[in-house]
PDB file of C-alpha atoms in Angstrom:
ATOM      1  CA  UNK G   1     146.844 126.026 140.781  1.00 52.00           C
ATOM      2  CA  UNK G   2     143.862 128.255 141.569  1.00 65.00           C
ATOM      3  CA  UNK G   3     142.454 127.662 145.021  1.00 76.00           C
ATOM      4  CA  UNK G   4     138.635 127.370 144.765  1.00 80.00           C
ATOM      5  CA  UNK G   5     138.280 128.836 148.249  1.00 91.00           C
ATOM      6  CA  UNK G   6     139.978 132.105 147.350  1.00 90.00           C
ATOM      7  CA  UNK G   7     136.646 133.651 146.383  1.00 91.00           C
ATOM      8  CA  UNK G   8     135.068 132.383 149.594  1.00 93.00           C
ATOM      9  CA  UNK G   9     137.826 133.949 151.668  1.00 93.00           C
ATOM     10  CA  UNK G  10     137.106 137.249 149.930  1.00 93.00           C
ATOM     11  CA  UNK G  11     133.400 137.383 150.802  1.00 94.00           C
ATOM     12  CA  UNK G  12     132.229 140.417 152.819  1.00 95.00           C
ATOM     13  CA  UNK G  13     133.392 140.390 156.415  1.00 97.00           C
ATOM     14  CA  UNK G  14     135.255 137.088 156.139  1.00 97.00           C
ATOM     15  CA  UNK G  15     138.805 138.463 156.118  1.00 97.00           C
ATOM     16  CA  UNK G  16     138.102 140.622 159.158  1.00 98.00           C
ATOM     17  CA  UNK G  17     136.499 137.736 161.049  1.00 98.00           C
ATOM     18  CA  UNK G  18     139.401 135.446 160.204  1.00 98.00           C
ATOM     19  CA  UNK G  19     141.857 138.100 161.372  1.00 98.00           C
ATOM     20  CA  UNK G  20     140.029 138.520 164.690  1.00 98.00           C
ATOM     21  CA  UNK G  21     139.997 134.757 165.229  1.00 98.00           C
ATOM     22  CA  UNK G  22     143.691 134.532 164.388  1.00 98.00           C
ATOM     23  CA  UNK G  23     144.446 137.258 166.932  1.00 98.00           C
ATOM     24  CA  UNK G  24     142.497 135.365 169.618  1.00 98.00           C
ATOM     25  CA  UNK G  25     144.441 132.181 168.861  1.00 98.00           C
ATOM     26  CA  UNK G  26     147.755 134.049 168.969  1.00 98.00           C
ATOM     27  CA  UNK G  27     146.895 135.502 172.374  1.00 98.00           C
ATOM     28  CA  UNK G  28     146.095 132.035 173.667  1.00 98.00           C
ATOM     29  CA  UNK G  29     149.321 130.563 172.303  1.00 98.00           C
ATOM     30  CA  UNK G  30     151.251 133.219 174.216  1.00 97.00           C
ATOM     31  CA  UNK G  31     149.922 132.024 177.579  1.00 97.00           C
ATOM     32  CA  UNK G  32     152.822 131.005 179.793  1.00 96.00           C
ATOM     33  CA  UNK G  33     151.058 127.875 181.080  1.00 96.00           C
ATOM     34  CA  UNK G  34     151.475 126.346 177.628  1.00 97.00           C
ATOM     35  CA  UNK G  35     155.268 126.288 177.988  1.00 95.00           C
ATOM     36  CA  UNK G  36     155.033 123.308 180.304  1.00 95.00           C
ATOM     37  CA  UNK G  37     151.449 122.111 180.355  1.00 97.00           C
ATOM     38  CA  UNK G  38     150.266 122.339 176.770  1.00 97.00           C
ATOM     39  CA  UNK G  39     149.283 118.635 176.543  1.00 97.00           C
ATOM     40  CA  UNK G  40     147.075 119.017 179.620  1.00 97.00           C
ATOM     41  CA  UNK G  41     145.314 122.006 178.080  1.00 98.00           C
ATOM     42  CA  UNK G  42     144.808 120.105 174.824  1.00 98.00           C
ATOM     43  CA  UNK G  43     143.363 117.088 176.643  1.00 97.00           C
ATOM     44  CA  UNK G  44     140.947 119.230 178.662  1.00 97.00           C
ATOM     45  CA  UNK G  45     139.969 121.164 175.541  1.00 98.00           C
ATOM     46  CA  UNK G  46     139.232 117.886 173.756  1.00 97.00           C
ATOM     47  CA  UNK G  47     137.057 116.783 176.671  1.00 97.00           C
ATOM     48  CA  UNK G  48     135.099 120.034 176.725  1.00 98.00           C
ATOM     49  CA  UNK G  49     134.803 120.007 172.950  1.00 98.00           C
ATOM     50  CA  UNK G  50     133.411 116.474 173.005  1.00 98.00           C
ATOM     51  CA  UNK G  51     130.863 117.440 175.647  1.00 98.00           C
ATOM     52  CA  UNK G  52     129.745 120.430 173.575  1.00 98.00           C
ATOM     53  CA  UNK G  53     129.503 118.406 170.367  1.00 98.00           C
ATOM     54  CA  UNK G  54     127.406 115.769 172.110  1.00 97.00           C
ATOM     55  CA  UNK G  55     125.166 118.472 173.555  1.00 97.00           C
ATOM     56  CA  UNK G  56     124.426 119.698 170.035  1.00 96.00           C
ATOM     57  CA  UNK G  57     123.181 116.160 169.338  1.00 94.00           C
ATOM     58  CA  UNK G  58     120.890 116.316 172.362  1.00 93.00           C
ATOM     59  CA  UNK G  59     123.156 114.399 174.756  1.00 95.00           C
ATOM     60  CA  UNK G  60     123.794 116.724 177.688  1.00 92.00           C
ATOM     61  CA  UNK G  61     126.329 115.079 179.982  1.00 96.00           C
ATOM     62  CA  UNK G  62     128.553 116.561 182.654  1.00 95.00           C
ATOM     63  CA  UNK G  63     132.288 117.041 182.377  1.00 94.00           C
ATOM     64  CA  UNK G  64     132.644 115.151 185.635  1.00 94.00           C
ATOM     65  CA  UNK G  65     130.939 112.102 184.170  1.00 95.00           C
ATOM     66  CA  UNK G  66     133.062 112.279 181.032  1.00 94.00           C
ATOM     67  CA  UNK G  67     136.252 112.522 183.091  1.00 92.00           C
ATOM     68  CA  UNK G  68     135.227 109.641 185.317  1.00 93.00           C
ATOM     69  CA  UNK G  69     134.176 107.421 182.428  1.00 92.00           C
ATOM     70  CA  UNK G  70     130.657 107.418 183.838  1.00 94.00           C
ATOM     71  CA  UNK G  71     128.875 108.872 180.793  1.00 94.00           C
ATOM     72  CA  UNK G  72     126.589 106.413 179.016  1.00 94.00           C
ATOM     73  CA  UNK G  73     124.965 108.521 176.274  1.00 96.00           C
ATOM     74  CA  UNK G  74     126.043 107.036 172.914  1.00 97.00           C
ATOM     75  CA  UNK G  75     126.563 110.478 171.333  1.00 97.00           C
ATOM     76  CA  UNK G  76     128.780 111.580 174.217  1.00 97.00           C
ATOM     77  CA  UNK G  77     130.896 108.451 174.012  1.00 97.00           C
ATOM     78  CA  UNK G  78     131.171 108.831 170.248  1.00 98.00           C
ATOM     79  CA  UNK G  79     132.144 112.485 170.505  1.00 98.00           C
ATOM     80  CA  UNK G  80     134.804 111.638 173.066  1.00 97.00           C
ATOM     81  CA  UNK G  81     136.319 108.894 170.917  1.00 97.00           C
ATOM     82  CA  UNK G  82     136.335 111.078 167.806  1.00 97.00           C
ATOM     83  CA  UNK G  83     137.854 114.006 169.684  1.00 96.00           C
ATOM     84  CA  UNK G  84     140.620 111.817 171.070  1.00 94.00           C
ATOM     85  CA  UNK G  85     141.502 110.670 167.544  1.00 96.00           C
ATOM     86  CA  UNK G  86     142.060 114.137 166.066  1.00 96.00           C
ATOM     87  CA  UNK G  87     145.761 114.248 166.861  1.00 92.00           C
ATOM     88  CA  UNK G  88     146.375 110.806 165.394  1.00 95.00           C
ATOM     89  CA  UNK G  89     144.515 111.623 162.179  1.00 96.00           C
ATOM     90  CA  UNK G  90     146.181 114.955 161.477  1.00 91.00           C
ATOM     91  CA  UNK G  91     148.713 113.675 158.890  1.00 89.00           C
ATOM     92  CA  UNK G  92     146.092 111.454 157.220  1.00 96.00           C
ATOM     93  CA  UNK G  93     143.576 114.264 156.806  1.00 97.00           C
ATOM     94  CA  UNK G  94     145.551 116.129 154.172  1.00 94.00           C
ATOM     95  CA  UNK G  95     146.620 113.116 152.095  1.00 95.00           C
ATOM     96  CA  UNK G  96     143.657 110.738 152.531  1.00 97.00           C
ATOM     97  CA  UNK G  97     140.625 112.743 153.680  1.00 97.00           C
ATOM     98  CA  UNK G  98     138.028 110.054 153.030  1.00 97.00           C
ATOM     99  CA  UNK G  99     140.018 107.560 155.059  1.00 97.00           C
ATOM    100  CA  UNK G 100     140.164 110.032 157.931  1.00 98.00           C
ATOM    101  CA  UNK G 101     136.418 110.684 157.751  1.00 98.00           C
ATOM    102  CA  UNK G 102     135.719 106.953 157.719  1.00 98.00           C
ATOM    103  CA  UNK G 103     137.814 106.566 160.841  1.00 98.00           C
ATOM    104  CA  UNK G 104     136.030 109.434 162.594  1.00 98.00           C
ATOM    105  CA  UNK G 105     132.666 107.910 161.744  1.00 98.00           C
ATOM    106  CA  UNK G 106     133.667 104.444 162.905  1.00 98.00           C
ATOM    107  CA  UNK G 107     134.472 105.948 166.303  1.00 98.00           C
ATOM    108  CA  UNK G 108     131.637 108.462 166.569  1.00 98.00           C
ATOM    109  CA  UNK G 109     128.882 106.057 165.497  1.00 97.00           C
ATOM    110  CA  UNK G 110     130.087 102.948 167.331  1.00 96.00           C
ATOM    111  CA  UNK G 111     127.204 103.030 169.824  1.00 94.00           C
ATOM    112  CA  UNK G 112     124.696 104.627 167.453  1.00 93.00           C
ATOM    113  CA  UNK G 113     124.283 101.814 164.944  1.00 91.00           C
ATOM    114  CA  UNK G 114     123.348  98.177 165.365  1.00 88.00           C
ATOM    115  CA  UNK G 115     125.211  97.111 162.225  1.00 92.00           C
ATOM    116  CA  UNK G 116     129.016  97.286 162.548  1.00 93.00           C
ATOM    117  CA  UNK G 117     129.320  96.894 158.782  1.00 94.00           C
ATOM    118  CA  UNK G 118     127.966 100.429 158.386  1.00 95.00           C
ATOM    119  CA  UNK G 119     130.739 102.037 160.424  1.00 97.00           C
ATOM    120  CA  UNK G 120     132.940 104.235 158.265  1.00 97.00           C
ATOM    121  CA  UNK G 121     130.884 103.563 155.146  1.00 96.00           C
ATOM    122  CA  UNK G 122     128.870 106.181 153.235  1.00 95.00           C
ATOM    123  CA  UNK G 123     125.135 105.596 153.351  1.00 95.00           C
ATOM    124  CA  UNK G 124     123.436 103.801 150.469  1.00 95.00           C
ATOM    125  CA  UNK G 125     119.850 104.821 151.264  1.00 94.00           C
ATOM    126  CA  UNK G 126     117.926 108.048 151.726  1.00 94.00           C
ATOM    127  CA  UNK G 127     117.642 109.331 155.261  1.00 92.00           C
ATOM    128  CA  UNK G 128     114.539 108.774 157.342  1.00 88.00           C
ATOM    129  CA  UNK G 129     112.166 111.762 156.923  1.00 87.00           C
ATOM    130  CA  UNK G 130     111.521 111.990 160.658  1.00 83.00           C
ATOM    131  CA  UNK G 131     115.241 112.101 161.382  1.00 80.00           C
ATOM    132  CA  UNK G 132     115.653 114.711 158.661  1.00 84.00           C
ATOM    133  CA  UNK G 133     112.975 116.902 160.180  1.00 81.00           C
ATOM    134  CA  UNK G 134     114.715 116.779 163.548  1.00 79.00           C
ATOM    135  CA  UNK G 135     117.876 118.366 162.116  1.00 82.00           C
ATOM    136  CA  UNK G 136     116.101 121.643 161.219  1.00 85.00           C
ATOM    137  CA  UNK G 137     118.267 121.657 158.080  1.00 90.00           C
ATOM    138  CA  UNK G 138     117.330 121.277 154.400  1.00 91.00           C
ATOM    139  CA  UNK G 139     116.968 117.643 153.288  1.00 92.00           C
ATOM    140  CA  UNK G 140     120.191 115.778 152.600  1.00 95.00           C
ATOM    141  CA  UNK G 141     120.864 114.762 148.980  1.00 95.00           C
ATOM    142  CA  UNK G 142     120.517 111.235 147.632  1.00 96.00           C
ATOM    143  CA  UNK G 143     123.286 108.744 148.452  1.00 97.00           C
ATOM    144  CA  UNK G 144     124.680 109.042 144.938  1.00 97.00           C
ATOM    145  CA  UNK G 145     124.805 112.830 145.055  1.00 97.00           C
ATOM    146  CA  UNK G 146     126.202 112.788 148.587  1.00 97.00           C
ATOM    147  CA  UNK G 147     128.970 110.406 147.526  1.00 96.00           C
ATOM    148  CA  UNK G 148     129.906 112.594 144.563  1.00 96.00           C
ATOM    149  CA  UNK G 149     129.998 115.744 146.667  1.00 96.00           C
ATOM    150  CA  UNK G 150     131.959 113.968 149.391  1.00 97.00           C
ATOM    151  CA  UNK G 151     134.584 113.069 146.797  1.00 96.00           C
ATOM    152  CA  UNK G 152     134.715 116.720 145.753  1.00 96.00           C
ATOM    153  CA  UNK G 153     135.119 117.794 149.379  1.00 97.00           C
ATOM    154  CA  UNK G 154     137.956 115.308 149.848  1.00 97.00           C
ATOM    155  CA  UNK G 155     139.672 116.694 146.752  1.00 95.00           C
ATOM    156  CA  UNK G 156     139.245 120.195 148.141  1.00 95.00           C
ATOM    157  CA  UNK G 157     140.942 119.234 151.405  1.00 96.00           C
ATOM    158  CA  UNK G 158     143.767 117.485 149.562  1.00 93.00           C
ATOM    159  CA  UNK G 159     144.436 120.368 147.164  1.00 91.00           C
ATOM    160  CA  UNK G 160     143.791 123.496 149.237  1.00 88.00           C
ATOM    161  CA  UNK G 161     146.793 125.799 149.114  1.00 81.00           C
ATOM    162  CA  UNK G 162     148.440 127.725 151.895  1.00 80.00           C
ATOM    163  CA  UNK G 163     146.834 130.933 150.633  1.00 85.00           C
ATOM    164  CA  UNK G 164     143.437 129.901 152.014  1.00 90.00           C
ATOM    165  CA  UNK G 165     142.968 130.495 155.749  1.00 96.00           C
ATOM    166  CA  UNK G 166     142.585 127.268 157.688  1.00 97.00           C
ATOM    167  CA  UNK G 167     139.461 128.679 159.307  1.00 98.00           C
ATOM    168  CA  UNK G 168     137.741 129.105 155.930  1.00 97.00           C
ATOM    169  CA  UNK G 169     138.528 125.537 154.899  1.00 97.00           C
ATOM    170  CA  UNK G 170     137.431 124.224 158.307  1.00 98.00           C
ATOM    171  CA  UNK G 171     134.121 126.086 158.079  1.00 98.00           C
ATOM    172  CA  UNK G 172     133.423 124.731 154.602  1.00 97.00           C
ATOM    173  CA  UNK G 173     134.314 121.174 155.649  1.00 98.00           C
ATOM    174  CA  UNK G 174     131.981 121.413 158.634  1.00 98.00           C
ATOM    175  CA  UNK G 175     129.067 122.834 156.658  1.00 98.00           C
ATOM    176  CA  UNK G 176     129.414 120.458 153.712  1.00 97.00           C
ATOM    177  CA  UNK G 177     129.421 117.415 155.957  1.00 98.00           C
ATOM    178  CA  UNK G 178     126.315 118.727 157.690  1.00 97.00           C
ATOM    179  CA  UNK G 179     124.693 119.309 154.310  1.00 96.00           C
ATOM    180  CA  UNK G 180     125.511 115.866 152.949  1.00 96.00           C
ATOM    181  CA  UNK G 181     125.048 113.763 156.105  1.00 96.00           C
ATOM    182  CA  UNK G 182     127.184 111.246 154.218  1.00 97.00           C
ATOM    183  CA  UNK G 183     126.991 108.421 156.748  1.00 96.00           C
ATOM    184  CA  UNK G 184     123.441 108.750 158.034  1.00 94.00           C
ATOM    185  CA  UNK G 185     124.483 108.482 161.685  1.00 94.00           C
ATOM    186  CA  UNK G 186     126.725 110.669 163.837  1.00 96.00           C
ATOM    187  CA  UNK G 187     127.225 113.107 160.963  1.00 96.00           C
ATOM    188  CA  UNK G 188     127.183 116.125 163.276  1.00 97.00           C
ATOM    189  CA  UNK G 189     129.839 114.577 165.505  1.00 98.00           C
ATOM    190  CA  UNK G 190     131.967 113.809 162.456  1.00 98.00           C
ATOM    191  CA  UNK G 191     131.507 117.302 160.999  1.00 98.00           C
ATOM    192  CA  UNK G 192     132.623 119.047 164.168  1.00 98.00           C
ATOM    193  CA  UNK G 193     135.565 116.695 164.683  1.00 98.00           C
ATOM    194  CA  UNK G 194     136.592 117.297 161.059  1.00 98.00           C
ATOM    195  CA  UNK G 195     136.427 121.046 161.597  1.00 98.00           C
ATOM    196  CA  UNK G 196     138.761 120.759 164.570  1.00 98.00           C
ATOM    197  CA  UNK G 197     141.026 118.413 162.627  1.00 98.00           C
ATOM    198  CA  UNK G 198     141.262 120.980 159.825  1.00 98.00           C
ATOM    199  CA  UNK G 199     142.203 123.763 162.219  1.00 98.00           C
ATOM    200  CA  UNK G 200     144.974 121.536 163.572  1.00 97.00           C
ATOM    201  CA  UNK G 201     146.385 120.156 160.333  1.00 96.00           C
ATOM    202  CA  UNK G 202     146.207 123.404 158.376  1.00 96.00           C
ATOM    203  CA  UNK G 203     148.028 125.406 160.991  1.00 96.00           C
ATOM    204  CA  UNK G 204     145.640 127.658 162.873  1.00 97.00           C
ATOM    205  CA  UNK G 205     145.669 125.475 165.989  1.00 98.00           C
ATOM    206  CA  UNK G 206     148.502 122.933 165.628  1.00 97.00           C
ATOM    207  CA  UNK G 207     148.386 121.963 169.322  1.00 97.00           C
ATOM    208  CA  UNK G 208     144.606 121.353 169.284  1.00 97.00           C
ATOM    209  CA  UNK G 209     143.903 123.804 172.071  1.00 98.00           C
ATOM    210  CA  UNK G 210     140.829 125.554 170.649  1.00 98.00           C
ATOM    211  CA  UNK G 211     137.522 124.152 171.903  1.00 97.00           C
ATOM    212  CA  UNK G 212     135.688 125.326 168.785  1.00 98.00           C
ATOM    213  CA  UNK G 213     132.805 122.968 169.550  1.00 98.00           C
ATOM    214  CA  UNK G 214     132.150 124.938 172.724  1.00 98.00           C
ATOM    215  CA  UNK G 215     131.884 128.053 170.581  1.00 97.00           C
ATOM    216  CA  UNK G 216     129.205 126.426 168.457  1.00 97.00           C
ATOM    217  CA  UNK G 217     127.318 125.142 171.479  1.00 96.00           C
ATOM    218  CA  UNK G 218     127.234 128.578 173.132  1.00 93.00           C
ATOM    219  CA  UNK G 219     124.052 129.130 171.128  1.00 87.00           C
ATOM    220  CA  UNK G 220     122.556 126.115 169.388  1.00 88.00           C
ATOM    221  CA  UNK G 221     119.953 128.343 167.756  1.00 91.00           C
ATOM    222  CA  UNK G 222     122.602 130.622 166.216  1.00 94.00           C
ATOM    223  CA  UNK G 223     124.610 127.585 165.126  1.00 96.00           C
ATOM    224  CA  UNK G 224     121.655 126.025 163.320  1.00 94.00           C
ATOM    225  CA  UNK G 225     120.614 129.318 161.752  1.00 95.00           C
ATOM    226  CA  UNK G 226     124.109 129.982 160.440  1.00 96.00           C
ATOM    227  CA  UNK G 227     124.202 126.489 158.944  1.00 96.00           C
ATOM    228  CA  UNK G 228     120.887 127.082 157.228  1.00 95.00           C
ATOM    229  CA  UNK G 229     122.205 130.381 155.893  1.00 95.00           C
ATOM    230  CA  UNK G 230     125.161 128.528 154.384  1.00 95.00           C
ATOM    231  CA  UNK G 231     122.948 125.883 152.807  1.00 93.00           C
ATOM    232  CA  UNK G 232     120.262 128.206 151.506  1.00 91.00           C
ATOM    233  CA  UNK G 233     121.615 131.739 151.328  1.00 82.00           C
ATOM    234  CA  UNK G 234     124.131 131.814 148.464  1.00 92.00           C
ATOM    235  CA  UNK G 235     127.349 133.840 148.947  1.00 95.00           C
ATOM    236  CA  UNK G 236     125.788 135.943 151.698  1.00 96.00           C
ATOM    237  CA  UNK G 237     124.838 132.817 153.610  1.00 96.00           C
ATOM    238  CA  UNK G 238     128.301 131.314 153.150  1.00 97.00           C
ATOM    239  CA  UNK G 239     129.869 134.491 154.537  1.00 97.00           C
ATOM    240  CA  UNK G 240     127.481 134.433 157.513  1.00 97.00           C
ATOM    241  CA  UNK G 241     128.448 130.852 158.310  1.00 97.00           C
ATOM    242  CA  UNK G 242     132.183 131.513 158.107  1.00 97.00           C
ATOM    243  CA  UNK G 243     131.836 134.535 160.356  1.00 97.00           C
ATOM    244  CA  UNK G 244     129.946 132.324 162.804  1.00 97.00           C
ATOM    245  CA  UNK G 245     132.777 129.778 162.719  1.00 98.00           C
ATOM    246  CA  UNK G 246     135.307 132.555 163.308  1.00 98.00           C
ATOM    247  CA  UNK G 247     133.325 133.650 166.353  1.00 97.00           C
ATOM    248  CA  UNK G 248     133.239 130.019 167.535  1.00 98.00           C
ATOM    249  CA  UNK G 249     137.031 129.893 167.285  1.00 98.00           C
ATOM    250  CA  UNK G 250     137.276 133.055 169.382  1.00 98.00           C
ATOM    251  CA  UNK G 251     134.978 131.539 172.004  1.00 97.00           C
ATOM    252  CA  UNK G 252     136.948 128.297 171.840  1.00 98.00           C
ATOM    253  CA  UNK G 253     140.143 130.233 172.468  1.00 98.00           C
ATOM    254  CA  UNK G 254     138.476 131.889 175.443  1.00 98.00           C
ATOM    255  CA  UNK G 255     137.561 128.450 176.791  1.00 98.00           C
ATOM    256  CA  UNK G 256     141.142 127.248 176.377  1.00 98.00           C
ATOM    257  CA  UNK G 257     142.420 130.381 178.116  1.00 98.00           C
ATOM    258  CA  UNK G 258     140.135 129.587 181.046  1.00 98.00           C
ATOM    259  CA  UNK G 259     141.676 126.106 181.167  1.00 98.00           C
ATOM    260  CA  UNK G 260     145.161 127.652 181.237  1.00 98.00           C
ATOM    261  CA  UNK G 261     144.231 129.983 184.060  1.00 97.00           C
ATOM    262  CA  UNK G 262     142.661 127.186 186.085  1.00 96.00           C
ATOM    263  CA  UNK G 263     145.874 125.161 185.771  1.00 95.00           C
ATOM    264  CA  UNK G 264     147.908 128.224 186.720  1.00 93.00           C
ATOM    265  CA  UNK G 265     145.867 128.685 189.883  1.00 91.00           C
ATOM    266  CA  UNK G 266     146.377 125.011 190.687  1.00 79.00           C
TER     267      UNK G 266
END
């Protein structure tokens, strides 16, 4: 079977960026703290990733508040719930991607919608123009088109071969979900959680140590620009976005290394 992402992985600069990200992950996985305290690093990484994802939605909360359960911002609570679910959803993601996305949305959007019936269900209406303008992204497609493309994305996840780097698939998943905004609420939280889930399930970060969301949040402007490049710039834009995601993985590995060193110092 031909992997449709093979051509994407061969775009200019992508292989080198993927290789650099892989090297950063390998260095992290060699840290001696992980021999005994890997679960602690993963939990802290998930917390920091959730904070960063919420910040990209405009909810800037402190790590202290998240740790203490004192955060009240709906986006922060949703990001935290979705992040905590990544490990549980890993096996489901490859065999039933739409089910996994529905679960992520039901957690991420719990406090962002007044109608529980909408949780985990693709939108059936066009998005509000004012909300669309606030994303700084091109308009999302109609519900019918979004549903069709979401089905294609799910098929891509379910059929991607081992020859495609996990980072490339994760970047495409993230960008496509941002393009489609398939649920109409919490789509950014879902997209970033799905990116992390892909990195875990497809082998780049099986222990969920990489705070890739922190990498994206390092520069919200660069993150949004790279997304726009993907959505509007053809192959060149796709390559730019994947290189951005590779850089976010490197930064996420740096964040996880800092967690390791803090635990080592006690």
